[in-house]
PDB file of N, CA and C in Angstrom:
ATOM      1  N   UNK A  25      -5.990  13.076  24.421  1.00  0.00           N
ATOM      2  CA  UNK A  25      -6.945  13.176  23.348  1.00  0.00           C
ATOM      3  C   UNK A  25      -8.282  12.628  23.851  1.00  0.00           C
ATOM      4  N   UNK A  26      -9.202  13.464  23.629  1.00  0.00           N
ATOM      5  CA  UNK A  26     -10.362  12.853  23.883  1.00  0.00           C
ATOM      6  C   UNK A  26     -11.422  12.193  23.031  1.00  0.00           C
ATOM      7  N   UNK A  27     -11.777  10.875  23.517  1.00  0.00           N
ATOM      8  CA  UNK A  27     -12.773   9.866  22.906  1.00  0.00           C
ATOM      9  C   UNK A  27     -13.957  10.828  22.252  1.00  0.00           C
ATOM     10  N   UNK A  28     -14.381  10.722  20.984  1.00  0.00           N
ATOM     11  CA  UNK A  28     -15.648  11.217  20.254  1.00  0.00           C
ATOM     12  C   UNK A  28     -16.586  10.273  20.810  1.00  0.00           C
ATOM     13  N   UNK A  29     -17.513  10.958  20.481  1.00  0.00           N
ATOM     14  CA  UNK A  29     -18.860   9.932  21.111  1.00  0.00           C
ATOM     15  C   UNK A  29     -19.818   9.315  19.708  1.00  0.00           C
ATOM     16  N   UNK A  30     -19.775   8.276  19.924  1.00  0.00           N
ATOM     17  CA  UNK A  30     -20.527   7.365  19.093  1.00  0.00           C
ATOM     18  C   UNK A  30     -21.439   8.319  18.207  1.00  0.00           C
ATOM     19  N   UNK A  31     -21.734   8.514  16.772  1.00  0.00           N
ATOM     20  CA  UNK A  31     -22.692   9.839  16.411  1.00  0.00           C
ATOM     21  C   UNK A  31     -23.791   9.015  15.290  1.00  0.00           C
ATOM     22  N   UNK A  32     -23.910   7.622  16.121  1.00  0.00           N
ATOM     23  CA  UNK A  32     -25.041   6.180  15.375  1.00  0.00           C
ATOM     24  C   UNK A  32     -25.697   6.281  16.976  1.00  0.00           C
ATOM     25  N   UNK A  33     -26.788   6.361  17.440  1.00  0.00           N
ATOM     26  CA  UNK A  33     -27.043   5.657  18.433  1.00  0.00           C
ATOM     27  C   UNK A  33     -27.038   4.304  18.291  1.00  0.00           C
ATOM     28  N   UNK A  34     -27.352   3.723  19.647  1.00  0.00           N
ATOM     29  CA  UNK A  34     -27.101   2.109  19.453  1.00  0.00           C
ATOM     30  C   UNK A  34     -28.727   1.706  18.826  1.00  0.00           C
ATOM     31  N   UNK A  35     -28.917   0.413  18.037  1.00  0.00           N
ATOM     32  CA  UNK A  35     -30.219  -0.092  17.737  1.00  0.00           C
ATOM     33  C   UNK A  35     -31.050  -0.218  18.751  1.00  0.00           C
ATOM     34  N   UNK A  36     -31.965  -0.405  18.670  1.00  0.00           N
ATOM     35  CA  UNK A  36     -33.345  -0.829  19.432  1.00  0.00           C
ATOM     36  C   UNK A  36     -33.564  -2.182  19.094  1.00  0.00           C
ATOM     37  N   UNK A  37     -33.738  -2.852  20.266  1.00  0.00           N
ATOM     38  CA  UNK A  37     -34.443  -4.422  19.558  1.00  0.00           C
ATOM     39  C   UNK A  37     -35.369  -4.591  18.402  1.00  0.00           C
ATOM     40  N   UNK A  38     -36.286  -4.003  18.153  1.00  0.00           N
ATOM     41  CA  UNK A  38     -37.291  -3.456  17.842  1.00  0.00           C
ATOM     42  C   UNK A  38     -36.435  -3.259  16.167  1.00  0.00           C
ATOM     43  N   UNK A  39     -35.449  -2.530  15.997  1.00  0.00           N
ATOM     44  CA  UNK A  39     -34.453  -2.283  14.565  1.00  0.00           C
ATOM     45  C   UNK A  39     -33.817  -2.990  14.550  1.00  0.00           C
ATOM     46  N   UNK A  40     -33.053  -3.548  15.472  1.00  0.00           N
ATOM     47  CA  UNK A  40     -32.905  -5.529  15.413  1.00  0.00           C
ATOM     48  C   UNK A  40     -33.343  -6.245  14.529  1.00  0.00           C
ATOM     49  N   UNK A  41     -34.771  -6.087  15.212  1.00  0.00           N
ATOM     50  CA  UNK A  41     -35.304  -7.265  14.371  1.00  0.00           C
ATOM     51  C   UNK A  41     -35.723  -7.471  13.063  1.00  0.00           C
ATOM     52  N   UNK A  42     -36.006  -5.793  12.755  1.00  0.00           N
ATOM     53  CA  UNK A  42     -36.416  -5.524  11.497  1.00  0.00           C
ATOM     54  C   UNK A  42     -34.948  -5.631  10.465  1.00  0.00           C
ATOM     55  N   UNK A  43     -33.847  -5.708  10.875  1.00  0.00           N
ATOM     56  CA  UNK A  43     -32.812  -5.876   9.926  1.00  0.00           C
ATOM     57  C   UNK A  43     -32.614  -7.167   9.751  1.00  0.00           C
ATOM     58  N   UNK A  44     -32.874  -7.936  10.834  1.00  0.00           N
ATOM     59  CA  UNK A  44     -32.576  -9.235  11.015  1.00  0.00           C
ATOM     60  C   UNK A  44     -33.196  -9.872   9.385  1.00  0.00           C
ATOM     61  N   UNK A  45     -34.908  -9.769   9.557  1.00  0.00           N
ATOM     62  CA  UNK A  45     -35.888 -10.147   8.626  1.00  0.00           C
ATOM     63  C   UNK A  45     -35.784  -9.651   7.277  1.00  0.00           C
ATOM     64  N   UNK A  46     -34.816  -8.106   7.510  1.00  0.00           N
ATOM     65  CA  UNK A  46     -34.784  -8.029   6.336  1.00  0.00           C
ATOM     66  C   UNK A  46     -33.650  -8.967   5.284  1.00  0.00           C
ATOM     67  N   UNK A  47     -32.486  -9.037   6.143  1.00  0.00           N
ATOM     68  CA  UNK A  47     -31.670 -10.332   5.820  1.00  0.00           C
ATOM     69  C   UNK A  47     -31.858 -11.743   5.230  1.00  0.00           C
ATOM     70  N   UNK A  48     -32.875 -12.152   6.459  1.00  0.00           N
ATOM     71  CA  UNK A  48     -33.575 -13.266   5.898  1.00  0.00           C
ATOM     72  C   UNK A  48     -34.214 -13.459   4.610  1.00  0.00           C
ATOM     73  N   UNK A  49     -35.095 -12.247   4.367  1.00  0.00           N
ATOM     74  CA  UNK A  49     -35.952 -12.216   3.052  1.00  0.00           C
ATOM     75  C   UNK A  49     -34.671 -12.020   1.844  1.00  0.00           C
ATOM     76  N   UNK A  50     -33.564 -11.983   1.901  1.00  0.00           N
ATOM     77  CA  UNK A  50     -32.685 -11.505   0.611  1.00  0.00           C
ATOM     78  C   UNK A  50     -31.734 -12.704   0.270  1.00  0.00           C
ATOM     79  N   UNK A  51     -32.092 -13.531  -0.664  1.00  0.00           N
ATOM     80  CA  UNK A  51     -31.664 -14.868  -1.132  1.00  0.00           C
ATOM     81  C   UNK A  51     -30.160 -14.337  -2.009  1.00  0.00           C
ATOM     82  N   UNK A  52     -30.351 -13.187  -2.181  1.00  0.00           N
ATOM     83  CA  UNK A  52     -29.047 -12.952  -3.148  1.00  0.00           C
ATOM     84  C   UNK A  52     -28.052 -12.486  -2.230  1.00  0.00           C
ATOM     85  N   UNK A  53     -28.291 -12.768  -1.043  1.00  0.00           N
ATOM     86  CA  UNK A  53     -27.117 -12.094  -0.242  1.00  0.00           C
ATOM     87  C   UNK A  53     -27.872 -12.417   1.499  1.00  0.00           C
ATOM     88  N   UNK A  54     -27.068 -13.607   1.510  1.00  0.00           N
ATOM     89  CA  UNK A  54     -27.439 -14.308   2.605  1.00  0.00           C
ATOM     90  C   UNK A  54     -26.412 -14.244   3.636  1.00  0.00           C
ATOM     91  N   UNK A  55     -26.491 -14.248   5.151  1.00  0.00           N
ATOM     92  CA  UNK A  55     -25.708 -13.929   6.036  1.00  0.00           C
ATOM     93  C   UNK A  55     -24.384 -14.774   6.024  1.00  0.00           C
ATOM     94  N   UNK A  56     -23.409 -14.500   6.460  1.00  0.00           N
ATOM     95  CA  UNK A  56     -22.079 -15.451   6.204  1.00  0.00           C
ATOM     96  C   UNK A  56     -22.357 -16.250   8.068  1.00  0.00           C
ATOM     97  N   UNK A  57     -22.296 -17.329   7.456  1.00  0.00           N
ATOM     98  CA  UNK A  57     -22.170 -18.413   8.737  1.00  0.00           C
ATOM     99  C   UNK A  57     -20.988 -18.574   9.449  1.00  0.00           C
ATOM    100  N   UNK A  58     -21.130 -19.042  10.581  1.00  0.00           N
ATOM    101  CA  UNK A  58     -19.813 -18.723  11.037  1.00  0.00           C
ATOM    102  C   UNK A  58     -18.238 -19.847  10.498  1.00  0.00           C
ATOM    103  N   UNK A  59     -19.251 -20.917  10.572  1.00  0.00           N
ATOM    104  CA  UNK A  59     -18.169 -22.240   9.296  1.00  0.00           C
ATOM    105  C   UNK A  59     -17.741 -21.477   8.506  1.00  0.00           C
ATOM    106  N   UNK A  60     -18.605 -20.543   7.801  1.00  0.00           N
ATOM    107  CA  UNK A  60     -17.715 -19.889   5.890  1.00  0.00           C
ATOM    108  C   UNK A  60     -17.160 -18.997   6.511  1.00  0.00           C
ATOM    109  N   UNK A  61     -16.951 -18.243   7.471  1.00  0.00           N
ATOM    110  CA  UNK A  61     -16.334 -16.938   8.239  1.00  0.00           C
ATOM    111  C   UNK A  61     -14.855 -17.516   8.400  1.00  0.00           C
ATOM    112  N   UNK A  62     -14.949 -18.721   9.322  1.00  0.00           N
ATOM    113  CA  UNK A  62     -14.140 -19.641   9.723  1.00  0.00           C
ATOM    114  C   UNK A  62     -13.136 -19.759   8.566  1.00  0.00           C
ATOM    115  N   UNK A  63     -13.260 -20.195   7.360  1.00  0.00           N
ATOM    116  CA  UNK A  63     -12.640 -20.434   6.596  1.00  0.00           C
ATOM    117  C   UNK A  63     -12.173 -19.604   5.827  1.00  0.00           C
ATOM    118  N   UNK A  64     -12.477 -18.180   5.856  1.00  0.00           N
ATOM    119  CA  UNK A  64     -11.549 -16.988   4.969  1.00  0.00           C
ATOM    120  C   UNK A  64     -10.100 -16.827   5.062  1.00  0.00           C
ATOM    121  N   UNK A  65      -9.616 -16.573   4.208  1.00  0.00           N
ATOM    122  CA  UNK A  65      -8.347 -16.477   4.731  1.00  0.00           C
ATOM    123  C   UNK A  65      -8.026 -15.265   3.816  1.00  0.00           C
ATOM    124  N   UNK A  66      -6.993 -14.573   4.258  1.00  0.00           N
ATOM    125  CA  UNK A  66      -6.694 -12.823   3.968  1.00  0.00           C
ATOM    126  C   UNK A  66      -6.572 -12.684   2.432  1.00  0.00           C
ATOM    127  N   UNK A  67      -6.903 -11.397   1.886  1.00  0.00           N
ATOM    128  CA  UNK A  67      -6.670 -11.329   0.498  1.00  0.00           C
ATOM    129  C   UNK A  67      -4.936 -11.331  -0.174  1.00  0.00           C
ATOM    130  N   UNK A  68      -4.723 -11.059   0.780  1.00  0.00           N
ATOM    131  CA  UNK A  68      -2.647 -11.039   0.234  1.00  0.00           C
ATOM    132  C   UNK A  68      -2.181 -12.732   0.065  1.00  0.00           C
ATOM    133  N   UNK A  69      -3.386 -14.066   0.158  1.00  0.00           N
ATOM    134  CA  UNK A  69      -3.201 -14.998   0.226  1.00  0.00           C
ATOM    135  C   UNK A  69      -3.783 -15.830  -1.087  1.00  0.00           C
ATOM    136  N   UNK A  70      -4.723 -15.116  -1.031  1.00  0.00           N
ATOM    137  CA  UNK A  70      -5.595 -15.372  -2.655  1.00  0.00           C
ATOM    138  C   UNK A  70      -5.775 -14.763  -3.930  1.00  0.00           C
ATOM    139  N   UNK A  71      -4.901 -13.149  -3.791  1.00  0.00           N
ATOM    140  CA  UNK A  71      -5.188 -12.782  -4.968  1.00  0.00           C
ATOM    141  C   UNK A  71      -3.881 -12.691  -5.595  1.00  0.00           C
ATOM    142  N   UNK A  72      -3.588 -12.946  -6.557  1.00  0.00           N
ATOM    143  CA  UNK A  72      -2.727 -12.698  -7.495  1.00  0.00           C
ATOM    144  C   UNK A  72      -1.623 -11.440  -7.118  1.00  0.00           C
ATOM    145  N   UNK A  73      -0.508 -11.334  -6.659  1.00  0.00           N
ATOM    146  CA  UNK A  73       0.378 -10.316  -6.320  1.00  0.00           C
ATOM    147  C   UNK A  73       0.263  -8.923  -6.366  1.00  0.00           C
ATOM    148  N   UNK A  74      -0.040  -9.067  -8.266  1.00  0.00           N
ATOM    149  CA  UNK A  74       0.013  -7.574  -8.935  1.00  0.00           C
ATOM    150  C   UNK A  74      -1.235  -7.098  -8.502  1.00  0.00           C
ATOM    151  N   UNK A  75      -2.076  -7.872  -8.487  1.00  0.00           N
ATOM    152  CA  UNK A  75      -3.962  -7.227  -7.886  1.00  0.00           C
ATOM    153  C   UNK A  75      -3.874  -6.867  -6.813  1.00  0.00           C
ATOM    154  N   UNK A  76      -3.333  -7.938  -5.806  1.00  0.00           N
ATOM    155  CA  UNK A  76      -3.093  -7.203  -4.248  1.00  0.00           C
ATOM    156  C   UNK A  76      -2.628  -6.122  -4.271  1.00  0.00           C
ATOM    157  N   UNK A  77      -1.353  -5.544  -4.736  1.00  0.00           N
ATOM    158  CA  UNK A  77      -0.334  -4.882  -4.683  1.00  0.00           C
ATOM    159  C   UNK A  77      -1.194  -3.103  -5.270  1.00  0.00           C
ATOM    160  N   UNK A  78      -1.862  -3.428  -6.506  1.00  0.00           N
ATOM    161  CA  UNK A  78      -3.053  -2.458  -6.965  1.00  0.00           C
ATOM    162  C   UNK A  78      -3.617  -2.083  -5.757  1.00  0.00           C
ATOM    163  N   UNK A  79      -4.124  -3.101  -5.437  1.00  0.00           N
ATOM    164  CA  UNK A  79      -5.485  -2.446  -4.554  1.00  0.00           C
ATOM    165  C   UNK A  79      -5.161  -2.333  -3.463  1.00  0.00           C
ATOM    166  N   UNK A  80      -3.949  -2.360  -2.837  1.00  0.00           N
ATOM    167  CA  UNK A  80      -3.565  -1.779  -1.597  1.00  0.00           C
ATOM    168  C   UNK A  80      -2.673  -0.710  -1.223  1.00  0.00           C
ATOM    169  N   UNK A  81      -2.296  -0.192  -2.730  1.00  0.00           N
ATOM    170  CA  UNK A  81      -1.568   0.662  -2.539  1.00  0.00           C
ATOM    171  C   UNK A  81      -1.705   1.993  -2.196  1.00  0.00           C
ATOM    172  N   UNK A  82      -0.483   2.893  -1.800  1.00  0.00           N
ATOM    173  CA  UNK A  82      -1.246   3.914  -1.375  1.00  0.00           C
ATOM    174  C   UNK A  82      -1.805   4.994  -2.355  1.00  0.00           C
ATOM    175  N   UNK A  83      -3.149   5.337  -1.738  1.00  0.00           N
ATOM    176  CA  UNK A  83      -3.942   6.097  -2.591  1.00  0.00           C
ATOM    177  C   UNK A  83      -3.471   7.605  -2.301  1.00  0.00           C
ATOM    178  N   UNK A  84      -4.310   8.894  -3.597  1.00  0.00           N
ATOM    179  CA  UNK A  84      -3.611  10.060  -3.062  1.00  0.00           C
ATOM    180  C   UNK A  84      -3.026  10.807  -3.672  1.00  0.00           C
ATOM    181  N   UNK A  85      -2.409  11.834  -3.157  1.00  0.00           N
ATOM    182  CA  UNK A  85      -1.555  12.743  -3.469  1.00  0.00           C
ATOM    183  C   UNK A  85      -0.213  11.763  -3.250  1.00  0.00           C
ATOM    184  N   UNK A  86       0.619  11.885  -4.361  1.00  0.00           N
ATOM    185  CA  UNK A  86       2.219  11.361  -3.414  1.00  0.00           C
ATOM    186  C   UNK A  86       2.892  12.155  -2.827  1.00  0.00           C
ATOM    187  N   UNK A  87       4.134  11.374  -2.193  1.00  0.00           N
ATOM    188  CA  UNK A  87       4.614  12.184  -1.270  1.00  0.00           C
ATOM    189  C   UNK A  87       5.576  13.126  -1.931  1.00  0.00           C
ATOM    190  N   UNK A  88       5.974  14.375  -1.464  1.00  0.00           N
ATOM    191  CA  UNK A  88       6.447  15.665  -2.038  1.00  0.00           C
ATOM    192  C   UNK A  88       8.162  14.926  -1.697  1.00  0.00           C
ATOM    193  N   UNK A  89       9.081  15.183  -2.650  1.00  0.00           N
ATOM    194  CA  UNK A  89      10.230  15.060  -2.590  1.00  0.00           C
ATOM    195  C   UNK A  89      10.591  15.802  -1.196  1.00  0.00           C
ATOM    196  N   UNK A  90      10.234  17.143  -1.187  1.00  0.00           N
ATOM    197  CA  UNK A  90      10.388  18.417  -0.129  1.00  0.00           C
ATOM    198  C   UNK A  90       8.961  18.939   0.402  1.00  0.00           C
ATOM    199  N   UNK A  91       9.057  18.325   1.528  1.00  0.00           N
ATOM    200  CA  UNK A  91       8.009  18.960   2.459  1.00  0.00           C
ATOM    201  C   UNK A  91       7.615  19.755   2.835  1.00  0.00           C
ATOM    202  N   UNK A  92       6.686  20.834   3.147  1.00  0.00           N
ATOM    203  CA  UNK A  92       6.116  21.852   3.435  1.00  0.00           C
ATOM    204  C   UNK A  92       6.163  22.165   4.981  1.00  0.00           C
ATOM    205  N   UNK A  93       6.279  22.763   5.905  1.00  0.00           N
ATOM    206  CA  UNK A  93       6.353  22.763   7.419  1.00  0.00           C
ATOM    207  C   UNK A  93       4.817  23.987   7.635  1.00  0.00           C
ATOM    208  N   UNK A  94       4.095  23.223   8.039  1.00  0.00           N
ATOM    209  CA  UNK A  94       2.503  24.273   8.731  1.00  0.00           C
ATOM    210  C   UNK A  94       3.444  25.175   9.570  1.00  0.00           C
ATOM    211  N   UNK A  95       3.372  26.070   9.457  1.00  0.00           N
ATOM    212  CA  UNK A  95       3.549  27.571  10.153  1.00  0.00           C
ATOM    213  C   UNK A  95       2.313  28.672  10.337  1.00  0.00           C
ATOM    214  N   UNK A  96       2.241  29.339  11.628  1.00  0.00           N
ATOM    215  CA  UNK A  96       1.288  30.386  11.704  1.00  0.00           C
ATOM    216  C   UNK A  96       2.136  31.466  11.505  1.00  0.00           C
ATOM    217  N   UNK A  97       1.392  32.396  10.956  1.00  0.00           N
ATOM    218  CA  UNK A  97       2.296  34.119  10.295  1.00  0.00           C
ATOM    219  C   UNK A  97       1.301  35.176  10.504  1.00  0.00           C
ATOM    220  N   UNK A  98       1.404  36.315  11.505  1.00  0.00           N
ATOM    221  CA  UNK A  98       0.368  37.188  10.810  1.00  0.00           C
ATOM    222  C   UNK A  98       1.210  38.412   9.878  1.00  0.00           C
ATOM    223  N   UNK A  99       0.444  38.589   9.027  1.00  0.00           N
ATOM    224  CA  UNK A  99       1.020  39.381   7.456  1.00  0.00           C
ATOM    225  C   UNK A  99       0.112  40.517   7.922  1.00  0.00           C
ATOM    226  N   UNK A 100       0.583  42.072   7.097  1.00  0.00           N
ATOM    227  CA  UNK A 100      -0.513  42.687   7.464  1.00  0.00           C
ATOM    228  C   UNK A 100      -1.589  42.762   6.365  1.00  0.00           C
ATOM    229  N   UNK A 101      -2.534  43.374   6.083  1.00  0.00           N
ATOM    230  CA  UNK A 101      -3.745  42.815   5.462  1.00  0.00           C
ATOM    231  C   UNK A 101      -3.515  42.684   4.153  1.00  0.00           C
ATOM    232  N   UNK A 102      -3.079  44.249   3.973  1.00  0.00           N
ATOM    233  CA  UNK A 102      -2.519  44.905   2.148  1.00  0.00           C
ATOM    234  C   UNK A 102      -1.855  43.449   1.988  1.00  0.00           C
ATOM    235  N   UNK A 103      -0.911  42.784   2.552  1.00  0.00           N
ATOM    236  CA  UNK A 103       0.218  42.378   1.631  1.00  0.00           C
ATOM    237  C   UNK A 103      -0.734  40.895   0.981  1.00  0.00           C
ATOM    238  N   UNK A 104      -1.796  40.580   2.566  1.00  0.00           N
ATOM    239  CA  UNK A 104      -2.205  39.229   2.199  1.00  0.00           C
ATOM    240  C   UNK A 104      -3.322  39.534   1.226  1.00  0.00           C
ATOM    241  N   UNK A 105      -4.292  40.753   1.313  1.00  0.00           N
ATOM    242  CA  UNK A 105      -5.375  41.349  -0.191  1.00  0.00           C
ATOM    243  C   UNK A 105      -4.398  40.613  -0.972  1.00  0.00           C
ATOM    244  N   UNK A 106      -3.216  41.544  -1.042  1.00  0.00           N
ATOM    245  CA  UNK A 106      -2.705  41.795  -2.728  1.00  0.00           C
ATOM    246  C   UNK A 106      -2.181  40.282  -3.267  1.00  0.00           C
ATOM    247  N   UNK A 107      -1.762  39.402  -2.973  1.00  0.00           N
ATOM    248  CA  UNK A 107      -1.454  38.413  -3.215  1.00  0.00           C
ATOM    249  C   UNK A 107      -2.801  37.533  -3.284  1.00  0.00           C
ATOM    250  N   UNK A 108      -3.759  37.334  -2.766  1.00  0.00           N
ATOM    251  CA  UNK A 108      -5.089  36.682  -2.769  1.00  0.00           C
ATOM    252  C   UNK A 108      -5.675  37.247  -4.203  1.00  0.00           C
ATOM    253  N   UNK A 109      -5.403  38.749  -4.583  1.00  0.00           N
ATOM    254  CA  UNK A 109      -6.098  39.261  -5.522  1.00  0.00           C
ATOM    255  C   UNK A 109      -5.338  38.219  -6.896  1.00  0.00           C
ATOM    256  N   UNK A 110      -4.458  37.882  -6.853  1.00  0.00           N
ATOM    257  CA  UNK A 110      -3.600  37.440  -7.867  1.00  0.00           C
ATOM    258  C   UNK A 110      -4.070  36.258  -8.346  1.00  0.00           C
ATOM    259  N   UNK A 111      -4.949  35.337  -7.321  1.00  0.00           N
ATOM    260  CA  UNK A 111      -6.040  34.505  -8.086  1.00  0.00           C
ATOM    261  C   UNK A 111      -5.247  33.403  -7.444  1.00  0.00           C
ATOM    262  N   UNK A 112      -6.105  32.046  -7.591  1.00  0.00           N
ATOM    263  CA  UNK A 112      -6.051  30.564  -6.881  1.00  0.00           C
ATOM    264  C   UNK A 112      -3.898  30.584  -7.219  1.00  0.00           C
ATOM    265  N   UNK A 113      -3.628  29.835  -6.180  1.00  0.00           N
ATOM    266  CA  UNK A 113      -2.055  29.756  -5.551  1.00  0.00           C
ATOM    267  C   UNK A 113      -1.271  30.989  -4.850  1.00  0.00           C
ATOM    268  N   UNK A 114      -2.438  31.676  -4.558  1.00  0.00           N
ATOM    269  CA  UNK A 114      -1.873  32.621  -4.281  1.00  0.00           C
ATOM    270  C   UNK A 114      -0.685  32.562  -2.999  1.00  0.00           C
ATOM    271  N   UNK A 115      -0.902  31.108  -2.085  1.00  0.00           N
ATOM    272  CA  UNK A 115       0.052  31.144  -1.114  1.00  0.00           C
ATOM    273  C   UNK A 115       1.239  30.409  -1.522  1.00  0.00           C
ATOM    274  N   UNK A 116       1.316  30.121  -2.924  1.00  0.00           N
ATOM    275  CA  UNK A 116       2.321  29.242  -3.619  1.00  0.00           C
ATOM    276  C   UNK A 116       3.472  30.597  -4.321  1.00  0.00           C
ATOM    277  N   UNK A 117       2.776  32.078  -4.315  1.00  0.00           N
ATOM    278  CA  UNK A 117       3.042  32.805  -5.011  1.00  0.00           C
ATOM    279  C   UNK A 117       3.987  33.211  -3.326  1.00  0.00           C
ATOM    280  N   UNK A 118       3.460  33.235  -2.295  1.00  0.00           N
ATOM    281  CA  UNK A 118       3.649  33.530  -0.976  1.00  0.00           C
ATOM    282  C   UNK A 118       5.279  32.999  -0.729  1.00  0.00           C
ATOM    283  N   UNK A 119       4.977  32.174  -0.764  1.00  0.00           N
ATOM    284  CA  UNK A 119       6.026  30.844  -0.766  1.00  0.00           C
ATOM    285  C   UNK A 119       7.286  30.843  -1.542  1.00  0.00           C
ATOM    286  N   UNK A 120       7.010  31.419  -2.594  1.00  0.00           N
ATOM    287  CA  UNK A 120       7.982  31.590  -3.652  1.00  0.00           C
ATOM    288  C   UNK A 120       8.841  32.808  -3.834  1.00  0.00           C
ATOM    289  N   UNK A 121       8.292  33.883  -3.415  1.00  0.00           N
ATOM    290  CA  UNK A 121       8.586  35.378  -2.831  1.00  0.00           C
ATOM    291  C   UNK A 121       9.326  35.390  -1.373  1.00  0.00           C
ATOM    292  N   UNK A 122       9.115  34.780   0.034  1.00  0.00           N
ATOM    293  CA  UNK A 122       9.747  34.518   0.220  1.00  0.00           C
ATOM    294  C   UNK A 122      11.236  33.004   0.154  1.00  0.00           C
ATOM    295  N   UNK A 123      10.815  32.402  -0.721  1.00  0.00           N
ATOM    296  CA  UNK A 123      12.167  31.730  -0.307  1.00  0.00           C
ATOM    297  C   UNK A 123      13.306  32.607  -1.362  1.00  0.00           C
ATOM    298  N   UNK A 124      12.811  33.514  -2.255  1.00  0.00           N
ATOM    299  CA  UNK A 124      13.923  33.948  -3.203  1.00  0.00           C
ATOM    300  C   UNK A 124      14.240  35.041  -1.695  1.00  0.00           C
ATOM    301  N   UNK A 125      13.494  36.007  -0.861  1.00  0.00           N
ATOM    302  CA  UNK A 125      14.039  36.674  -0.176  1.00  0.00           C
ATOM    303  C   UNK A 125      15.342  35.661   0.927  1.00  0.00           C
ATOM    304  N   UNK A 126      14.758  34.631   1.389  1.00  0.00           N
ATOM    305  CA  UNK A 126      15.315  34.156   2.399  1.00  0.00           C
ATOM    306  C   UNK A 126      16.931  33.616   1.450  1.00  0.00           C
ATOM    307  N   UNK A 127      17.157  33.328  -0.175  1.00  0.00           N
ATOM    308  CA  UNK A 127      18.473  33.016  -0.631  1.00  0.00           C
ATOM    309  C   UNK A 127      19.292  34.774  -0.505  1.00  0.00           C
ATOM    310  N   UNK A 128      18.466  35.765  -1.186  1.00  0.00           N
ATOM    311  CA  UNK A 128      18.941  37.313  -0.878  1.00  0.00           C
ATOM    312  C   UNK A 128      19.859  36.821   0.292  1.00  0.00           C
ATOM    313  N   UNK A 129      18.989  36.590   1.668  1.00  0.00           N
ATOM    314  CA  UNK A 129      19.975  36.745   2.785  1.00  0.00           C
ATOM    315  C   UNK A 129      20.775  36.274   3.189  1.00  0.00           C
ATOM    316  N   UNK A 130      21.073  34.810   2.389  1.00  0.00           N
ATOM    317  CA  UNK A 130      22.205  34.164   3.015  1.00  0.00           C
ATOM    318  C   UNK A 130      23.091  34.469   2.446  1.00  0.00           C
ATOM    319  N   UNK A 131      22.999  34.964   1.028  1.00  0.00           N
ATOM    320  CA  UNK A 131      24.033  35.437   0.530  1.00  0.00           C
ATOM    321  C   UNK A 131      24.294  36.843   0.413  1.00  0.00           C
ATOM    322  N   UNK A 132      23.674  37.215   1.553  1.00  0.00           N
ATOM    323  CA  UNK A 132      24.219  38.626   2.258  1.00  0.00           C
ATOM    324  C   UNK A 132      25.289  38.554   3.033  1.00  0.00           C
TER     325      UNK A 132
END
């Protein structure tokens, strides 16, 4: 796999410094020192169980009882038109057409 390349260039001293000052000038939100850094300790330690447990959970779609497997197919055009024409799910409509074919065959 290949490394992406950084798509921030790096600062300039020069934007350094101007963030630096801008820091300085903002009393409502002053830099964390390294003493108060020093002393954090993780949120699964300070917050209340059920809050942790909220806010870390997983976000999302959940997971499907039955999984889907990515497959490539080429269909010929008519069949994939005519099913697209049938409006949004149309590959759910796909899906559903064949698995009733694929029970046909086993119980062939």
């Amino acid at each position: 796999m290949t490394k992406r390349k950084a798509s921030v260039p790096p600062l300039t001293d020069a934007e350094e410094a101007e963030i630096q000052a801008g820091i300085a000038q903002d009393p409502d939100n002053p830099e964390i020192t390294a003493e108060q850094f020093a002393r954090m300790r993780p949120a699964a330690e300070v917050l209340p169980p059920d809050l942790y447990a909220a806010l870390t959970r997983r976000r999302g779609r959940p997971k499907a009882e039955v999984t889907k497997v990515p497959v490539t197919i080429r269909l010929d055009r008519d069949v994939v038109e005519a099913f697209k024409a049938t409006g949004e799910g149309w590959q759910t409509r796909v899906n559903e057409t064949l698995k009733r074919a694929a029970k046909r065959l086993k119980s062939a």
